[in-house]
Tab-separated table of C-alpha atoms and ligand atoms in Angstrom:
chain	number	residue	atom	x	y	z
A	1	UNK	CA	15.133	2.692	-7.786
A	2	UNK	CA	11.633	4.048	-8.301
A	3	UNK	CA	8.934	2.885	-5.887
A	4	UNK	CA	5.419	4.185	-5.349
A	5	UNK	CA	3.035	3.801	-2.444
A	6	UNK	CA	-0.579	3.671	-3.613
A	7	UNK	CA	-3.162	4.145	-0.898
A	8	UNK	CA	-6.887	3.527	-1.249
A	9	UNK	CA	-10.000	4.976	0.381
A	10	UNK	CA	-9.922	6.707	3.746
A	11	UNK	CA	-6.171	6.405	4.112
A	12	UNK	CA	-6.014	10.173	3.584
A	13	UNK	CA	-7.506	10.320	7.097
A	14	UNK	CA	-4.609	8.546	8.807
A	15	UNK	CA	-3.893	10.249	12.111
A	16	UNK	CA	-7.549	11.214	12.533
A	17	UNK	CA	-9.359	8.001	11.667
A	18	UNK	CA	-9.917	5.194	14.244
A	19	UNK	CA	-6.595	6.059	15.858
A	20	UNK	CA	-6.780	2.993	18.118
A	21	UNK	CA	-6.419	0.872	14.956
A	22	UNK	CA	-4.452	3.076	12.573
A	23	UNK	CA	-2.366	5.283	14.873
A	24	UNK	CA	-1.989	9.028	15.315
A	25	UNK	CA	0.516	9.847	12.606
A	26	UNK	CA	-0.669	11.454	9.375
A	27	UNK	CA	0.482	9.764	6.179
A	28	UNK	CA	2.249	12.936	5.035
A	29	UNK	CA	4.381	13.014	8.181
A	30	UNK	CA	5.084	9.292	7.891
A	31	UNK	CA	5.957	9.687	4.209
A	32	UNK	CA	8.541	12.365	5.077
A	33	UNK	CA	10.117	9.914	7.536
A	34	UNK	CA	10.257	7.258	4.825
A	35	UNK	CA	11.892	9.644	2.362
A	36	UNK	CA	14.487	10.482	5.022
A	37	UNK	CA	15.148	6.792	5.796
A	38	UNK	CA	15.358	5.620	2.198
A	39	UNK	CA	17.346	8.382	0.533
A	40	UNK	CA	18.557	6.007	-2.171
A	41	UNK	CA	14.964	5.331	-3.268
A	42	UNK	CA	12.939	7.633	-5.493
A	43	UNK	CA	9.729	7.345	-3.534
A	44	UNK	CA	6.339	8.568	-4.745
A	45	UNK	CA	2.910	8.509	-3.114
A	46	UNK	CA	-0.606	8.499	-4.549
A	47	UNK	CA	-3.907	8.286	-2.672
A	48	UNK	CA	-7.443	8.107	-3.973
A	49	UNK	CA	-10.853	7.282	-2.613
A	50	UNK	CA	-11.967	6.299	-6.112
A	51	UNK	CA	-11.559	2.754	-7.432
A	52	UNK	CA	-11.051	3.744	-11.095
A	53	UNK	CA	-8.366	6.291	-10.179
A	54	UNK	CA	-6.450	3.577	-8.342
A	55	UNK	CA	-6.679	1.345	-11.429
A	56	UNK	CA	-5.537	4.232	-13.679
A	57	UNK	CA	-2.521	4.849	-11.433
A	58	UNK	CA	-1.574	1.146	-11.378
A	59	UNK	CA	-1.703	1.107	-15.196
A	60	UNK	CA	0.277	4.368	-15.425
A	61	UNK	CA	3.188	3.272	-13.210
A	62	UNK	CA	2.958	-0.466	-13.791
A	63	UNK	CA	5.385	-0.624	-16.729
A	64	UNK	CA	8.063	1.819	-15.578
A	65	UNK	CA	8.418	1.689	-11.774
A	66	UNK	CA	10.529	-0.917	-9.980
A	67	UNK	CA	7.924	-1.645	-7.337
A	68	UNK	CA	4.463	-0.762	-6.090
A	69	UNK	CA	3.399	-0.855	-2.452
A	70	UNK	CA	-0.370	-1.085	-2.494
A	71	UNK	CA	-2.759	-0.603	0.386
A	72	UNK	CA	-6.075	-0.769	-1.440
A	73	UNK	CA	-7.831	-0.388	1.944
A	74	UNK	CA	-11.493	-1.467	1.773
A	75	UNK	CA	-11.201	-2.148	-1.987
A	76	UNK	CA	-8.859	-5.008	-1.090
A	77	UNK	CA	-11.906	-6.973	-0.020
A	78	UNK	CA	-14.239	-5.994	-2.862
A	79	UNK	CA	-12.435	-4.981	-6.041
A	80	UNK	CA	-11.953	-7.551	-8.771
A	81	UNK	CA	-10.975	-4.584	-10.993
A	82	UNK	CA	-7.984	-3.613	-8.834
A	83	UNK	CA	-7.042	-7.286	-8.509
A	84	UNK	CA	-7.110	-7.641	-12.304
A	85	UNK	CA	-4.980	-4.486	-12.721
A	86	UNK	CA	-2.365	-5.912	-10.337
A	87	UNK	CA	-2.250	-9.078	-12.447
A	88	UNK	CA	-2.131	-7.121	-15.723
A	89	UNK	CA	0.865	-4.884	-15.017
A	90	UNK	CA	4.555	-5.832	-15.045
A	91	UNK	CA	5.804	-3.991	-11.962
A	92	UNK	CA	5.742	-6.213	-8.865
A	93	UNK	CA	3.182	-5.247	-6.241
A	94	UNK	CA	3.508	-5.800	-2.496
A	95	UNK	CA	0.141	-5.658	-0.743
A	96	UNK	CA	0.283	-3.999	2.669
A	97	UNK	CA	-2.136	-3.430	5.519
A	98	UNK	CA	-1.607	-1.413	8.657
A	99	UNK	CA	-3.913	-3.505	10.815
A	100	UNK	CA	-3.936	-7.279	11.069
A	101	UNK	CA	-6.971	-7.810	8.876
A	102	UNK	CA	-7.140	-11.473	9.951
A	103	UNK	CA	-7.869	-10.422	13.520
A	104	UNK	CA	-10.781	-8.292	12.335
A	105	UNK	CA	-14.194	-8.867	10.744
A	106	UNK	CA	-14.574	-11.903	8.449
A	107	UNK	CA	-15.127	-9.684	5.393
A	108	UNK	CA	-11.587	-8.334	5.836
A	109	UNK	CA	-10.079	-11.826	5.511
A	110	UNK	CA	-10.663	-11.911	1.751
A	111	UNK	CA	-8.212	-10.143	-0.587
A	112	UNK	CA	-8.669	-9.700	-4.318
A	113	UNK	CA	-5.115	-8.314	-4.502
A	114	UNK	CA	-3.104	-11.113	-2.881
A	115	UNK	CA	-3.300	-13.590	-5.758
A	116	UNK	CA	-1.476	-11.213	-8.100
A	117	UNK	CA	0.854	-9.749	-5.493
A	118	UNK	CA	4.505	-10.573	-5.017
A	119	UNK	CA	3.903	-10.703	-1.278
A	120	UNK	CA	1.642	-9.484	1.487
A	121	UNK	CA	2.614	-7.624	4.675
A	122	UNK	CA	-0.165	-7.336	7.218
A	123	UNK	CA	-0.512	-5.993	10.728
A	124	UNK	CA	2.722	-4.159	11.523
A	125	UNK	CA	1.163	-0.723	11.749
A	126	UNK	CA	2.732	1.884	9.484
A	127	UNK	CA	5.876	-0.229	9.618
A	128	UNK	CA	4.148	-2.519	7.068
A	129	UNK	CA	5.022	0.083	4.395
A	130	UNK	CA	8.614	0.234	5.568
A	131	UNK	CA	8.993	-3.545	5.457
A	132	UNK	CA	7.651	-3.541	1.904
A	133	UNK	CA	10.192	-0.911	0.830
A	134	UNK	CA	12.950	-2.915	2.534
A	135	UNK	CA	11.919	-6.009	0.591
A	136	UNK	CA	12.405	-4.157	-2.720
A	137	UNK	CA	15.720	-2.635	-1.595
A	138	UNK	CA	17.039	-6.005	-0.383
A	139	UNK	CA	15.956	-7.728	-3.591
A	140	UNK	CA	17.789	-5.165	-5.687
A	141	UNK	CA	21.017	-5.768	-3.773
A	142	UNK	CA	20.960	-9.560	-4.341
B	268	DQA	C1	-6.601	-1.533	5.862
B	268	DQA	C2	-7.526	-2.667	6.282
B	268	DQA	C3	-8.820	-2.602	5.500
B	268	DQA	O1	-9.681	-3.662	5.906
B	268	DQA	C4	-9.530	-1.300	5.778
B	268	DQA	O2	-10.701	-1.201	5.005
B	268	DQA	C5	-8.662	-0.107	5.583
B	268	DQA	C6	-7.263	-0.173	5.990
B	268	DQA	C7	-5.306	-1.499	6.699
B	268	DQA	O3	-4.338	-0.909	6.235
B	268	DQA	O4	-5.280	-2.041	7.809
B	268	DQA	O5	-9.128	0.948	5.176
B	268	DQA	O6	-6.209	-1.744	4.500
């Protein structure tokens, strides 16, 4: 099974950025843990701070991968373009967030991704990504 994690702006700074909210682990270290835990999954990772690059990646993988785990970060709350891309492609998308965006500022309560997503996992720290992968793995087994 081929899955990809697509991370949006500032998520390249995980481990250094607002560690009280996002934790102290870098995404690279976390990604290695995920690869170790899910050996049966062909797991890829892409990060960009640029909206159009995120849309290009969704279009590129969105007809061949089995699942996309998307943390569009701040673009979640602003990008109709990324929301439209999620609706346009065939590969199911699970929206994830590290923090519980509903406990934060009002502008983080809106998502342009959720309407087109298969599901949304919010607020479990980095474990949100793991739960999303598990959902794809479990679905494949049924
Ligand atoms: C985030 C939540 C967003 O509101 C924020 O802009 C991020 C990270 C999260 O994973 O908790 O950059 O998507």
